[in-house]
mmCIF file of C-alpha atoms in Angstrom:
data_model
loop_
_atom_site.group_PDB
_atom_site.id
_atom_site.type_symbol
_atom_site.label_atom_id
_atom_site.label_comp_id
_atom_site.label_asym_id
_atom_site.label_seq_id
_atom_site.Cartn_x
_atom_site.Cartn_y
_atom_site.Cartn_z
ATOM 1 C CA UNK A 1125 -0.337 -10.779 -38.688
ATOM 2 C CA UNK A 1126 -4.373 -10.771 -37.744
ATOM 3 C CA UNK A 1127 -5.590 -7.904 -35.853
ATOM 4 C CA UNK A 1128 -6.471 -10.615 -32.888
ATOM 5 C CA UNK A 1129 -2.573 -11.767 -32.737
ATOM 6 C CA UNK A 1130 -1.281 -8.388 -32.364
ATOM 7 C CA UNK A 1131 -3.489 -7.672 -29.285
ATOM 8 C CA UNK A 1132 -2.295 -10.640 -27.637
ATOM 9 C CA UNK A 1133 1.312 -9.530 -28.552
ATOM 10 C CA UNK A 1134 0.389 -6.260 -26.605
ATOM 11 C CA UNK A 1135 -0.230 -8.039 -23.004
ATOM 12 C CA UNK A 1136 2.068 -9.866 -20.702
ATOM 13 C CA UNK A 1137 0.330 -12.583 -18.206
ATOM 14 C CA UNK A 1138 0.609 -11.082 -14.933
ATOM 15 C CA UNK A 1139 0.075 -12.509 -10.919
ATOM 16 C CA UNK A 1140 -3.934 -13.633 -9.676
ATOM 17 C CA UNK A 1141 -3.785 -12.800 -5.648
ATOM 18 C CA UNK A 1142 -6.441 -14.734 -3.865
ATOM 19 C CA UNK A 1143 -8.348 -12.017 -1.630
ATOM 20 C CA UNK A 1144 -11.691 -10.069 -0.718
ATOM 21 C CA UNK A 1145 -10.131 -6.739 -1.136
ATOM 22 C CA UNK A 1146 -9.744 -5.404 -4.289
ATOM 23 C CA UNK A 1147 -10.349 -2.035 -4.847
ATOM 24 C CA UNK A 1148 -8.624 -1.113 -7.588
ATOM 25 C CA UNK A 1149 -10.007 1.053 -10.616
ATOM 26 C CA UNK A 1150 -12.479 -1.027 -12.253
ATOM 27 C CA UNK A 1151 -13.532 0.450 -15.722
ATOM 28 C CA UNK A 1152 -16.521 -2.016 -16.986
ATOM 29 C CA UNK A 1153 -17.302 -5.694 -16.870
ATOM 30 C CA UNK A 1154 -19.030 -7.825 -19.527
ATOM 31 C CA UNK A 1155 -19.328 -11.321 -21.011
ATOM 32 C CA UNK A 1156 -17.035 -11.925 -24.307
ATOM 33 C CA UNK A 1157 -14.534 -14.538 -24.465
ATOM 34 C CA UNK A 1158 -11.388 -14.520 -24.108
ATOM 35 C CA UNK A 1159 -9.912 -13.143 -27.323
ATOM 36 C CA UNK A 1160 -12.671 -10.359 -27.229
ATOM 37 C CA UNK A 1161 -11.895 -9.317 -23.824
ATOM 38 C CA UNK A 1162 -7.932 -8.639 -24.994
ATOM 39 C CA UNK A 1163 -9.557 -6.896 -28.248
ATOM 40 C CA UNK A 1164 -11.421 -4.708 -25.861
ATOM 41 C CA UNK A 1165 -8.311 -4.010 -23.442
ATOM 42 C CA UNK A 1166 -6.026 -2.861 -26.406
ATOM 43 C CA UNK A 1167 -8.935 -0.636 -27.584
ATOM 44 C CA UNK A 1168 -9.609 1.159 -24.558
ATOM 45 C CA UNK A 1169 -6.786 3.660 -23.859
ATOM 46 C CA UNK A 1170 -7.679 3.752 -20.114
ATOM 47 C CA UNK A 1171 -7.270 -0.334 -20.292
ATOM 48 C CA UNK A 1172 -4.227 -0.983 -18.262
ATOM 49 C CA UNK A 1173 -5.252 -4.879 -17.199
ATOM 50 C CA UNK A 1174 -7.682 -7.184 -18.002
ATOM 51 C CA UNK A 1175 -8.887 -10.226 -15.963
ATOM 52 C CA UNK A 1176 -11.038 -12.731 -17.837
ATOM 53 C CA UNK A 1177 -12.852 -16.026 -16.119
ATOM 54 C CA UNK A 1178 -13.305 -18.598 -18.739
ATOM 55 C CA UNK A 1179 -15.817 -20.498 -16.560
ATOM 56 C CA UNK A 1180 -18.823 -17.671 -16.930
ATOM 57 C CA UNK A 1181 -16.859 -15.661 -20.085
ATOM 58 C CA UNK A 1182 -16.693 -12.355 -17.399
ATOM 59 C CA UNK A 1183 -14.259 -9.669 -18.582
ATOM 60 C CA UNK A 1184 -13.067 -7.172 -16.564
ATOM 61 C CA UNK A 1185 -11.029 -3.708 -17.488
ATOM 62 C CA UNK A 1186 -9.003 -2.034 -14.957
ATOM 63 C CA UNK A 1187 -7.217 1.378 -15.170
ATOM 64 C CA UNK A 1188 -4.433 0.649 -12.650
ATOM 65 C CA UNK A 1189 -2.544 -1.962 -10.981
ATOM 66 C CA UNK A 1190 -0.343 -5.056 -12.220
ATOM 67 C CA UNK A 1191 -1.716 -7.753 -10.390
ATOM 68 C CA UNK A 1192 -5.414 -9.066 -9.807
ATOM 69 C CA UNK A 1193 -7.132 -10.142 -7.121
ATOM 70 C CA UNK A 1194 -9.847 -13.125 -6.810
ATOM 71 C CA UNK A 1195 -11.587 -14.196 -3.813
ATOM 72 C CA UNK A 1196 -12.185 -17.716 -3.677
ATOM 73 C CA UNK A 1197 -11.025 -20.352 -5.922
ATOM 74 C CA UNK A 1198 -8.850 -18.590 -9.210
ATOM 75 C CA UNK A 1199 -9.039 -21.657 -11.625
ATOM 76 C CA UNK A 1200 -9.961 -20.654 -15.019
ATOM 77 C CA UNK A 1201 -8.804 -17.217 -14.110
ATOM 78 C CA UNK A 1202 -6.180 -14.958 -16.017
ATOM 79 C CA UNK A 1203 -4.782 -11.543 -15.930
ATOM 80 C CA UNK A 1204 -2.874 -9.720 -18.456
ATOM 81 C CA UNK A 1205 -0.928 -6.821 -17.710
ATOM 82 C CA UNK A 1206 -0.962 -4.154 -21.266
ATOM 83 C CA UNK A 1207 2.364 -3.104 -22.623
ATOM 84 C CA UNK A 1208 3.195 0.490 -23.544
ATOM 85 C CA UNK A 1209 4.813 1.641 -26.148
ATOM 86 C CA UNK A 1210 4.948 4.913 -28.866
ATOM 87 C CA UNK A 1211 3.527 4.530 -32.426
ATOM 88 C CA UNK A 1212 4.635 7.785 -34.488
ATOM 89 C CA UNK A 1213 5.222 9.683 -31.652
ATOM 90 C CA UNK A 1214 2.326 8.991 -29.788
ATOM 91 C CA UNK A 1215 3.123 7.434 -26.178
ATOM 92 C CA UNK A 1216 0.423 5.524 -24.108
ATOM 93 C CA UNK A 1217 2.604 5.486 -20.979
ATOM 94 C CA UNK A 1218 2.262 3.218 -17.572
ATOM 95 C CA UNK A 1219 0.501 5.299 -14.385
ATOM 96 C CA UNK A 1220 3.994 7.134 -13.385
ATOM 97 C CA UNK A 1221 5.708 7.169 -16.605
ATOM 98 C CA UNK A 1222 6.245 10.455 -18.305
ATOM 99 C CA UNK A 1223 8.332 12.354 -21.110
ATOM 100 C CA UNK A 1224 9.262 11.228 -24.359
ATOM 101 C CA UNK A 1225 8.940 8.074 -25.231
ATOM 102 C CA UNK A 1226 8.074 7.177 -21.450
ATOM 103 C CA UNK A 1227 11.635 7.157 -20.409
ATOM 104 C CA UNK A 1228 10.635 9.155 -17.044
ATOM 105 C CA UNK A 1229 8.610 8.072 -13.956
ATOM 106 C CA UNK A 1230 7.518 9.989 -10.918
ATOM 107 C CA UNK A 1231 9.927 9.609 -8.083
ATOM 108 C CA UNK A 1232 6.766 9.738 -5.475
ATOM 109 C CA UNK A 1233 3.142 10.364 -4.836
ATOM 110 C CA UNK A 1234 3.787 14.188 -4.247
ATOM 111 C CA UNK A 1235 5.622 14.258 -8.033
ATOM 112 C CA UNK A 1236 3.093 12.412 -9.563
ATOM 113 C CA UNK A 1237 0.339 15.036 -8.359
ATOM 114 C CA UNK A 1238 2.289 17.747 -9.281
ATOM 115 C CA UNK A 1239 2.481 15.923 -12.683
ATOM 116 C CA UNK A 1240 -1.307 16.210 -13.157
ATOM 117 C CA UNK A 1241 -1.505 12.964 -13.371
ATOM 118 C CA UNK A 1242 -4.444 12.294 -10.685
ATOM 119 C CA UNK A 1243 -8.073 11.752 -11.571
ATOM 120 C CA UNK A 1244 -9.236 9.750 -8.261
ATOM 121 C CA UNK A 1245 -8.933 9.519 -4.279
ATOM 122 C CA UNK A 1246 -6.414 6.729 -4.362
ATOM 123 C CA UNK A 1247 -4.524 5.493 -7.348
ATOM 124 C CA UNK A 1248 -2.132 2.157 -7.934
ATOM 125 C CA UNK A 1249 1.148 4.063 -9.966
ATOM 126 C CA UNK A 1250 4.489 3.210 -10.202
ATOM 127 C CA UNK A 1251 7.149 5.727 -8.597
ATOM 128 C CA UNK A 1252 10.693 5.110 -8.420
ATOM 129 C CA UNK A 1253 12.280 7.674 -5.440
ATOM 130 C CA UNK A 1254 15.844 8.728 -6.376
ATOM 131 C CA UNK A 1255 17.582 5.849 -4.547
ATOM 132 C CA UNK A 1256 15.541 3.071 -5.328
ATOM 133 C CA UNK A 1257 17.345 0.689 -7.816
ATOM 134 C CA UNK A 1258 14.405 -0.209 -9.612
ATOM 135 C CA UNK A 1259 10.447 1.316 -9.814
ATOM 136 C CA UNK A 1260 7.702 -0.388 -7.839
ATOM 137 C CA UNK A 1261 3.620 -0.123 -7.633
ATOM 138 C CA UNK A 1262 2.742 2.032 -4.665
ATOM 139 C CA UNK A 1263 -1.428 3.908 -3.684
ATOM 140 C CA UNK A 1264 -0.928 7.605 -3.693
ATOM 141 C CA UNK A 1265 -3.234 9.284 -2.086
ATOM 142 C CA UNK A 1266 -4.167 12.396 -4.736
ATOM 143 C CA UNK A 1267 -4.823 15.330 -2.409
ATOM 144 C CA UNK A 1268 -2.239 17.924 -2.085
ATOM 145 C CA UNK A 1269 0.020 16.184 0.119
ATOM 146 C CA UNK A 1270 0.293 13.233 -1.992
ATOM 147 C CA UNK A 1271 0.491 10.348 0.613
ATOM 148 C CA UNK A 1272 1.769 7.186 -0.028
ATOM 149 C CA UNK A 1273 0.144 4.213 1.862
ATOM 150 C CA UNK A 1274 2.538 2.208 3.752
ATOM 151 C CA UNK A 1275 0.241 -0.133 5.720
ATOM 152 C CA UNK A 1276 -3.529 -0.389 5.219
ATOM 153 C CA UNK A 1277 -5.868 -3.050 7.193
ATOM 154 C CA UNK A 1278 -9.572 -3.850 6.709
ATOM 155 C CA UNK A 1279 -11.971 -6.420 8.207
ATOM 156 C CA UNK A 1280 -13.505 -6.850 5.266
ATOM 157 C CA UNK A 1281 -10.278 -8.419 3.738
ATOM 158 C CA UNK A 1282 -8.709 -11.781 4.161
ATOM 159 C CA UNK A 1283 -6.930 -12.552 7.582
ATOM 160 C CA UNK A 1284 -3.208 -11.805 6.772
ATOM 161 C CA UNK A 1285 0.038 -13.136 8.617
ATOM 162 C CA UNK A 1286 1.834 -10.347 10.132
ATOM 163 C CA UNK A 1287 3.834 -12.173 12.232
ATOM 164 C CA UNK A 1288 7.020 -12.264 9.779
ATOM 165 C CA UNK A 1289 10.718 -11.672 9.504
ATOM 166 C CA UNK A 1290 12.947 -8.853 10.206
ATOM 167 C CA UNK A 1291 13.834 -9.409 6.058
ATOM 168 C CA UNK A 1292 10.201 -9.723 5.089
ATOM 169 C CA UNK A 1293 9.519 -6.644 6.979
ATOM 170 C CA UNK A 1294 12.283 -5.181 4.832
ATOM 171 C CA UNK A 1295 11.052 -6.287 1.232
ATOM 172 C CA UNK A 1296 7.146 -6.477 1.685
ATOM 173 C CA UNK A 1297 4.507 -8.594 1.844
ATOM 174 C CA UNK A 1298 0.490 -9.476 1.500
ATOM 175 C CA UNK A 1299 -2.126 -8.084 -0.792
ATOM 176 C CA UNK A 1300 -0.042 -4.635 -0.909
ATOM 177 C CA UNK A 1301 -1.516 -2.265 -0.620
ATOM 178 C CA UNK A 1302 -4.811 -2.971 0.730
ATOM 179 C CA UNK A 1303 -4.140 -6.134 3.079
ATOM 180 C CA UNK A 1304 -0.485 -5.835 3.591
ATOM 181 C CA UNK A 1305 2.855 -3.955 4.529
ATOM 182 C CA UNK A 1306 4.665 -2.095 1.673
ATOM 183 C CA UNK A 1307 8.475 -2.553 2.673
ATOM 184 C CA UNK A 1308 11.242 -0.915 4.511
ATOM 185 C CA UNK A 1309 13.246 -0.633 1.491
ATOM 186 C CA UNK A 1310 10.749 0.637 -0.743
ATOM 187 C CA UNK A 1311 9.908 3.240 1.879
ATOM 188 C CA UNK A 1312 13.482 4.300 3.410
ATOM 189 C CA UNK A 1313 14.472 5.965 0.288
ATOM 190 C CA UNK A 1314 11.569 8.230 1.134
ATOM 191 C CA UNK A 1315 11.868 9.052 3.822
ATOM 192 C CA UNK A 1316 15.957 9.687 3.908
ATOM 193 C CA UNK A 1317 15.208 12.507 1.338
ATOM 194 C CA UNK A 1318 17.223 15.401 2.110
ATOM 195 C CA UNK A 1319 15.579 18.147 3.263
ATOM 196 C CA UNK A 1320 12.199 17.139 3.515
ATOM 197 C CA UNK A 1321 9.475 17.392 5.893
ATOM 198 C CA UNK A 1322 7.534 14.490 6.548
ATOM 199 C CA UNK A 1323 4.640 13.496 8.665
ATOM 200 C CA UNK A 1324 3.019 10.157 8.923
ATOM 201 C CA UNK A 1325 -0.708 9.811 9.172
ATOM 202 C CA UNK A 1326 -2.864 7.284 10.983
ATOM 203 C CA UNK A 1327 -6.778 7.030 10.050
ATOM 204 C CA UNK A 1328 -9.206 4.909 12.147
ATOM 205 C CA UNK A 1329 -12.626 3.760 11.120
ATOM 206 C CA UNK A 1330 -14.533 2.079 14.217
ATOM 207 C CA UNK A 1331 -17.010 -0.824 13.564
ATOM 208 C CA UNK A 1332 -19.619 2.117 14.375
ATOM 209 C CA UNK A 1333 -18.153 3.848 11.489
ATOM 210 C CA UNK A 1334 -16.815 6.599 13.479
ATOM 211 C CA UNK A 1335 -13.420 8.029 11.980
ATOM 212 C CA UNK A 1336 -10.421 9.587 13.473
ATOM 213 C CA UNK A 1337 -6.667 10.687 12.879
ATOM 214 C CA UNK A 1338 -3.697 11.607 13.724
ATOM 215 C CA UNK A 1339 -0.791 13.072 12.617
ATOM 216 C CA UNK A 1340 3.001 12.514 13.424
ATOM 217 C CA UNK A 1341 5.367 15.751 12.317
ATOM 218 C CA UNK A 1342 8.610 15.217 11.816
ATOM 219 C CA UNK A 1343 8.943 11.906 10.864
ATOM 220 C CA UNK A 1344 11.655 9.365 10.015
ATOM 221 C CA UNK A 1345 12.841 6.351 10.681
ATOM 222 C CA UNK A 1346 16.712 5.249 10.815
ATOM 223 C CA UNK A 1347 18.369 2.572 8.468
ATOM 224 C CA UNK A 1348 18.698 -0.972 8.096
ATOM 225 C CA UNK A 1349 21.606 -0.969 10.768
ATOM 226 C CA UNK A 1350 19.426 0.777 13.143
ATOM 227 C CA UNK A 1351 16.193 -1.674 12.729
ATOM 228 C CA UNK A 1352 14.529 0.997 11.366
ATOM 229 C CA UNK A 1353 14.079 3.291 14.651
ATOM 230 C CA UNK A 1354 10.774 5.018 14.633
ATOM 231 C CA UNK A 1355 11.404 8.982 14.759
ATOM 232 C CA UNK A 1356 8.760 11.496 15.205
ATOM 233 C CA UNK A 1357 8.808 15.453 17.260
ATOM 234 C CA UNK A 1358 4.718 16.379 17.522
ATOM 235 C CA UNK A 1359 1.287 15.213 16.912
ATOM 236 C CA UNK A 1360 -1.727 17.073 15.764
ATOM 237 C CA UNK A 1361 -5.174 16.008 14.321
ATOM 238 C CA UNK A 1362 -6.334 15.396 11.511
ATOM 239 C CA UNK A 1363 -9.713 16.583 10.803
ATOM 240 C CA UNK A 1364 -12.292 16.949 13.602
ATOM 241 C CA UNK A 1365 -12.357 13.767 15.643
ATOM 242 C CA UNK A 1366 -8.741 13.606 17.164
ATOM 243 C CA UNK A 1367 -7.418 9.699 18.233
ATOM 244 C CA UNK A 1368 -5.200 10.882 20.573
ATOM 245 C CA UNK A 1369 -1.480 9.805 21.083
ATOM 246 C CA UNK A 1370 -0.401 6.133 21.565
ATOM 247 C CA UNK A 1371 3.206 6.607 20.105
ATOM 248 C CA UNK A 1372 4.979 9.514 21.769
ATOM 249 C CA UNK A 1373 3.781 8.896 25.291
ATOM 250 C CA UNK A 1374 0.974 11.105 25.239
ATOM 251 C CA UNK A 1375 -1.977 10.702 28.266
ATOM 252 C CA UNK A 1376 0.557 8.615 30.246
ATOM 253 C CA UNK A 1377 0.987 5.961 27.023
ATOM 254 C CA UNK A 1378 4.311 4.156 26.265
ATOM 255 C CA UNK A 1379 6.816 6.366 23.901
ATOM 256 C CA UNK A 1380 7.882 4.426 21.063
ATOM 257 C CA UNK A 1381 10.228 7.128 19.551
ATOM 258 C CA UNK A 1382 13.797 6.156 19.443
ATOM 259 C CA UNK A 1383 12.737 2.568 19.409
ATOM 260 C CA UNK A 1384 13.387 -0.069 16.871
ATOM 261 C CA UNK A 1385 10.962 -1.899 15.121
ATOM 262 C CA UNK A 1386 11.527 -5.929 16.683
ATOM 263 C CA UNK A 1387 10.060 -8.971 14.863
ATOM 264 C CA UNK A 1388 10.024 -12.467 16.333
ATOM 265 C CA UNK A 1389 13.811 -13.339 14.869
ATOM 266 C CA UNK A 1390 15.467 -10.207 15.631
ATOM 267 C CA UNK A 1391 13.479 -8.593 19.085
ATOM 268 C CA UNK A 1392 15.358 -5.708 20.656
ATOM 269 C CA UNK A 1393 12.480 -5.505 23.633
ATOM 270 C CA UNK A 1394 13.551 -8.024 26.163
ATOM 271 C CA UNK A 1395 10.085 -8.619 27.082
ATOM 272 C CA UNK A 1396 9.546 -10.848 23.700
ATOM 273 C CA UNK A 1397 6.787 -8.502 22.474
ATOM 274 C CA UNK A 1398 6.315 -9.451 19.059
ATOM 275 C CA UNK A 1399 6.264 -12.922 20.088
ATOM 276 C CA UNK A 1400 3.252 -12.287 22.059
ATOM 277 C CA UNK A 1401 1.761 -9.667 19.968
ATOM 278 C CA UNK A 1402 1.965 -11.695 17.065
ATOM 279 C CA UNK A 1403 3.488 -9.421 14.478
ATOM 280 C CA UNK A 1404 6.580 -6.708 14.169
ATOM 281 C CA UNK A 1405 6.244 -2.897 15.436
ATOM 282 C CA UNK A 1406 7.813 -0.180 17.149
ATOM 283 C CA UNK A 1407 8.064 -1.865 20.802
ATOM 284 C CA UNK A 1408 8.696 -0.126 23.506
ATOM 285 C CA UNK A 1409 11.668 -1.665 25.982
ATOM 286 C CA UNK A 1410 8.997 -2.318 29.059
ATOM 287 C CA UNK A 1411 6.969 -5.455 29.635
ATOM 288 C CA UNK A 1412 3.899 -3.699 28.386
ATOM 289 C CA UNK A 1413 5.333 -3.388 25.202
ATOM 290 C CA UNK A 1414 2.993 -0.316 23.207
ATOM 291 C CA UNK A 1415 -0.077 0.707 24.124
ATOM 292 C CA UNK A 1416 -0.933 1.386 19.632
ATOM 293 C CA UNK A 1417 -0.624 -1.570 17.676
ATOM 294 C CA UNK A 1418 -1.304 -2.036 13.949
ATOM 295 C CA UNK A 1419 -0.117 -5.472 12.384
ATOM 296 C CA UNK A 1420 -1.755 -8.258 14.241
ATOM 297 C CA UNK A 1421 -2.946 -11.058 12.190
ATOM 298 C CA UNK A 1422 -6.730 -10.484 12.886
ATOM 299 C CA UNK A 1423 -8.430 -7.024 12.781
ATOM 300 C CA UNK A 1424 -9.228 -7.843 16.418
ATOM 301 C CA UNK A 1425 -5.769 -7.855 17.170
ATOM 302 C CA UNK A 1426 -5.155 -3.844 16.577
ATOM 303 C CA UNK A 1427 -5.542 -1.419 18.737
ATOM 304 C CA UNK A 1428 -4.903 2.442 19.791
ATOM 305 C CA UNK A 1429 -5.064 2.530 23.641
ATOM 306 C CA UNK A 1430 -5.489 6.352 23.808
ATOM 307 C CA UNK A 1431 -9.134 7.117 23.065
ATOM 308 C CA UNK A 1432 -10.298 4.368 20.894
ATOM 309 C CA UNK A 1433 -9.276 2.320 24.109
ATOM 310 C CA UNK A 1434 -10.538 -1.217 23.608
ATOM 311 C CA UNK A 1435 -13.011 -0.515 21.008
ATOM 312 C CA UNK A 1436 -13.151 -2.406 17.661
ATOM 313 C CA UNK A 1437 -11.154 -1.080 14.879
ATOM 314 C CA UNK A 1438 -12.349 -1.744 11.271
ATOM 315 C CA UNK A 1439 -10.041 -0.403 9.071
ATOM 316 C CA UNK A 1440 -6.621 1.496 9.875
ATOM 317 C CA UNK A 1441 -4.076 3.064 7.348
ATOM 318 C CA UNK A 1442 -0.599 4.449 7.824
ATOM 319 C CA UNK A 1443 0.611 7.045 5.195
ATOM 320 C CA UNK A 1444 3.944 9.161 4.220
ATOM 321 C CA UNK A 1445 3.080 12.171 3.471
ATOM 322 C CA UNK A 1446 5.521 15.782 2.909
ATOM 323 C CA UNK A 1447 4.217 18.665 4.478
#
């Protein structure tokens, strides 16, 4: 067999997601054709997908991820995903796999730090927590904490529909992670770890660029039978510039702890909140429904009523992190 045919043999054709955000780890872009650009894939170690445009020849190598993303029109697009495997002993494994012959995986972002596996910020690996069925691509965030992003919004990123089922809610949807929510189920194992300490973090950037944060100690949130109930004991900030409670009633906000999290087909508010908010969250049981808000359709549509008030938010992420 030809040196070209077993690089194509190495690659499985993977999912094109039409979006502006991508920010994924790009290692180089070039011109080649097609057959050149797998060539180059299976020669780069780092290579871990390749997406190739045969309308201007561009190639581009990426070090994470399954999927690609395209804004605008994807025909003539394709992405191939590399396979792993061990020649004489010699593993290339997937981000998250470990051990020999690659038969381990990290069972969250906190393992896979701990692993040595980080080289960046924010990384697309696979983890598989001890009660998941089955592993699944998640962003760690690679400080010591090791975060994992359950929600992350940007106005620089298509408009998204939030406004979804109770079961959609449950198994993910949208651009994930960058432009989309991650999944109850993916994300309950987590946090149901026995003893564990948890905290969830909220970041804030401001069309004026100004940042903020918060943090939520004590975390959880209850089971499928429970509609996820949102559980948290303190806040503190994170960093310098403090957002200020809109969760656990601080400055005279609505308390959202010990409430379920209602979507338009299954709303435990009586006041038809996500209806009217256009998307699912933590609603409080009073005709205001929250005064923090994170999954409207349009960036215009969030909000954090205690000290960002009615300003502008421009990009918003909510992390899992142990502490």
């Amino acid at each position: 067999m030809s040196d070209t045919n077993d690089t194509f043999a190495n690659f499985r054709f993977t999912t094109i997601i039409n979006d502006r955000c991508d920010k994924s780890l790009k290692l180089e872009t070039r011109s080649v054709k097609f057959w050149e650009c797998a060539l180059w894939c299976g020669r780069v170690k780092d290579c871990r997908r390749f997406l190739h445009s045969k309308n201007n020849l561009m190639c581009t190598l990426y070090s994470d991820g399954n999927n690609c993303i395209v804004n605008g029109d994807s025909s003539g697009y394709r992405c191939f995903v590399k396979y792993f495997g061990c020649v004489a002993d010699t593993c290339t494994c997937p981000r998250g796999f470990y051990g020999d012959k690659c038969t381990q995986i990290a069972i969250d972002c906190k393992d896979y730090v701990a692993r040595g596996f980080g080289e960046s910020k924010t990384v697309l690996t696979n983890i598989q927590p001890e009660t998941s069925p089955e592993p699944f691509e998640a962003s760690c965030w690679l400080g010591s904490s090791g975060a994992l992003t359950i929600l992350e919004r940007d106005a620089t990123c298509n408009v998204e529909n939030f406004n979804r089922s109770l079961h959609e809610y449950g198994v993910g949807f949208g651009n994930v992670p960058w432009n989309g929510w991650l999944g109850f189920d993916k994300i309950l194992p987590l946090v149901s770890k026995q003893n564990s300490r948890l905290r969830l973090e909220v970041y804030f950037r401001r069309t004026s660029s100004i940042s903020c944060g918060i943090k939520y100690n004590l975390f959880s949130i209850g089971n499928y039978s429970s509609q996820y109930t949102f559980y948290a004991a303190r806040f503190d900030a994170i960093g310098s510039t403090f957002c200020g409670d809109s969760i656990m009633g601080g400055n005279s906000t609505l308390n959202l702890t010990g409430r379920p999290f209602s979507t338009f087909d299954s709303d435990l508010t009586g006041f038809d909140c996500p209806t009217t908010f256009g998307g699912g969250w933590w609603f409080a049981d009073d005709i205001r429904c929250t005064d923090s808000f994170a999954t409207g359709g349009a960036m215009s549509h969030n909000y954090w009523r205690n000290t960002l008030q009615n300003q502008q938010i421009s990009y918003l992420v909510l992390k899992v992190a142990y502490y």
